[in-house]
Amino acid sequence: MTTASECIEIRVDSRRLLDDRLNEAVQGLQRLAMLTGTNGILLTRHRPGHYTAALSDQVPFGMTREIVH
């Protein structure tokens, strides 16, 4: 089970916006992760243009993983 302290939903319709939004989400979550030092970041692609970025106890601290559903 993945526990997310923070989850950011990202919905876009262009690749340029996607890259910008994913980078912003990861940077914000990295700052939060540094406070606890226990969670990594999990990026999930739900469908084209729809992603979530979340802190996860299933990802080691300092790591970012990406999955596709």
Backbone as numpy.savetxt, mean C-alpha at the origin, in Angstrom:
# Nx Ny Nz CAx CAy CAz Cx Cy Cz
-4.14 -14.01 8.24 -4.98 -12.82 8.24 -4.11 -11.59 8.24
-4.47 -10.61 7.45 -3.72 -9.35 7.37 -4.39 -8.30 8.25
-3.62 -7.72 9.12 -4.11 -6.62 9.94 -3.58 -5.33 9.36
-4.48 -4.43 9.02 -4.07 -3.15 8.45 -4.38 -2.03 9.42
-3.35 -1.31 9.82 -3.54 -0.16 10.69 -4.06 1.02 9.88
-3.71 1.04 8.63 -4.07 2.13 7.74 -4.25 1.53 6.36
-5.30 1.93 5.67 -5.55 1.44 4.32 -5.96 2.62 3.44
-5.32 2.71 2.29 -5.58 3.80 1.35 -6.13 3.19 0.06
-7.29 3.64 -0.35 -7.88 3.17 -1.60 -7.48 4.12 -2.73
-7.08 3.53 -3.84 -6.62 4.31 -4.98 -7.44 3.89 -6.20
-8.11 4.87 -6.82 -8.89 4.64 -8.04 -8.49 5.70 -9.05
-7.98 5.25 -10.19 -7.53 6.17 -11.23 -7.89 5.62 -12.61
-7.79 6.50 -13.62 -8.04 6.05 -14.98 -6.89 6.38 -15.94
-5.73 6.76 -15.37 -4.56 6.98 -16.23 -3.31 6.46 -15.52
-2.37 5.98 -16.31 -1.13 5.40 -15.76 -0.32 6.44 -14.99
-0.26 7.66 -15.51 0.51 8.72 -14.83 -0.06 8.99 -13.44
-1.38 9.09 -13.35 -2.01 9.30 -12.05 -1.79 8.11 -11.13
-1.83 6.91 -11.69 -1.62 5.71 -10.89 -0.25 5.74 -10.24
0.78 6.00 -11.02 2.13 6.05 -10.46 2.24 7.10 -9.36
1.68 8.29 -9.60 1.73 9.36 -8.60 1.01 8.96 -7.32
-0.20 8.43 -7.46 -1.00 8.07 -6.27 -0.38 6.91 -5.50
0.14 5.91 -6.21 0.80 4.80 -5.51 2.02 5.28 -4.75
2.82 6.14 -5.38 4.00 6.68 -4.70 3.62 7.48 -3.46
2.60 8.32 -3.57 2.14 9.10 -2.42 1.66 8.19 -1.30
0.90 7.17 -1.64 0.37 6.24 -0.63 1.50 5.51 0.07
2.45 5.00 -0.70 3.57 4.25 -0.11 4.40 5.16 0.79
4.67 6.37 0.35 5.46 7.28 1.18 4.76 7.60 2.49
3.45 7.82 2.44 2.70 8.08 3.67 2.70 6.88 4.60
2.53 5.70 4.03 2.53 4.49 4.86 3.93 4.19 5.41
4.96 4.52 4.67 6.32 4.34 5.19 6.53 5.19 6.44
6.02 6.42 6.43 6.14 7.27 7.62 5.42 6.64 8.82
4.22 6.11 8.58 3.49 5.45 9.66 4.21 4.20 10.15
4.74 3.41 9.23 5.44 2.17 9.59 6.66 2.47 10.46
7.31 3.58 10.21 8.50 3.93 11.00 8.16 4.17 12.47
6.92 4.54 12.74 6.52 4.80 14.13 6.50 3.52 14.96
6.13 2.41 14.36 6.03 1.15 15.10 7.16 0.18 14.80
7.66 0.23 13.57 8.74 -0.67 13.19 8.32 -2.12 13.11
7.02 -2.36 12.91 6.55 -3.75 12.91 5.85 -4.19 11.63
5.34 -3.27 10.82 4.57 -3.65 9.64 5.25 -3.20 8.36
5.03 -4.01 7.31 5.44 -3.62 5.97 4.23 -3.09 5.23
4.38 -2.91 3.93 3.31 -2.34 3.11 2.87 -3.36 2.08
1.56 -3.51 1.97 0.97 -4.43 1.01 0.16 -3.64 -0.01
0.55 -3.73 -1.29 -0.20 -3.11 -2.38 -1.02 -4.20 -3.05
-2.32 -3.96 -3.21 -3.20 -4.95 -3.83 -3.88 -4.34 -5.04
-3.76 -5.03 -6.17 -4.47 -4.61 -7.39 -5.76 -5.43 -7.46
-6.87 -4.75 -7.33 -8.17 -5.41 -7.34 -8.69 -5.58 -8.76
-8.45 -4.58 -9.58 -8.78 -4.57 -11.01 -8.08 -3.36 -11.60
-8.04 -3.25 -12.93 -7.34 -2.10 -13.52 -7.85 -0.77 -12.95
-6.92 0.04 -12.47 -7.26 1.35 -11.93 -7.79 1.35 -10.50
-7.86 0.19 -9.85 -8.36 0.12 -8.47 -7.36 -0.67 -7.62
-6.74 0.02 -6.68 -5.72 -0.54 -5.81 -5.99 -0.16 -4.36
-5.41 -0.92 -3.45 -5.33 -0.50 -2.05 -3.88 -0.62 -1.61
-3.49 0.27 -0.72 -2.17 0.24 -0.09 -2.42 0.23 1.41
-1.80 -0.73 2.11 -2.07 -0.87 3.54 -0.85 -1.34 4.30
-0.79 -0.95 5.57 0.19 -1.54 6.47 -0.29 -2.95 6.77
0.64 -3.90 6.80 0.26 -5.29 7.00 1.25 -6.01 7.89
0.73 -6.79 8.83 1.61 -7.61 9.67 2.09 -8.85 8.92
1.59 -9.07 7.71 2.02 -10.20 6.88 3.23 -9.84 6.00
3.62 -8.58 6.03 4.78 -8.11 5.26 5.82 -7.63 6.27
7.05 -8.12 6.17 8.07 -7.69 7.12 8.32 -6.18 7.05
8.63 -5.62 8.21 8.97 -4.20 8.29 10.08 -3.88 7.29
9.93 -2.77 6.58 10.93 -2.35 5.62 10.70 -2.89 4.22
9.68 -3.74 4.06 9.40 -4.34 2.76 8.06 -3.84 2.21
7.94 -3.86 0.90 6.68 -3.58 0.22 6.41 -4.74 -0.71
5.22 -5.33 -0.61 4.82 -6.43 -1.48 3.61 -6.05 -2.28
3.49 -6.63 -3.47 2.37 -6.34 -4.35 1.67 -7.65 -4.70
0.33 -7.65 -4.62 -0.43 -8.81 -5.03 -1.53 -8.37 -6.00
-1.98 -9.31 -6.80 -3.06 -9.05 -7.75 -4.21 -9.98 -7.41
-5.39 -9.44 -7.28 -6.59 -10.26 -7.02 -7.41 -10.36 -8.26
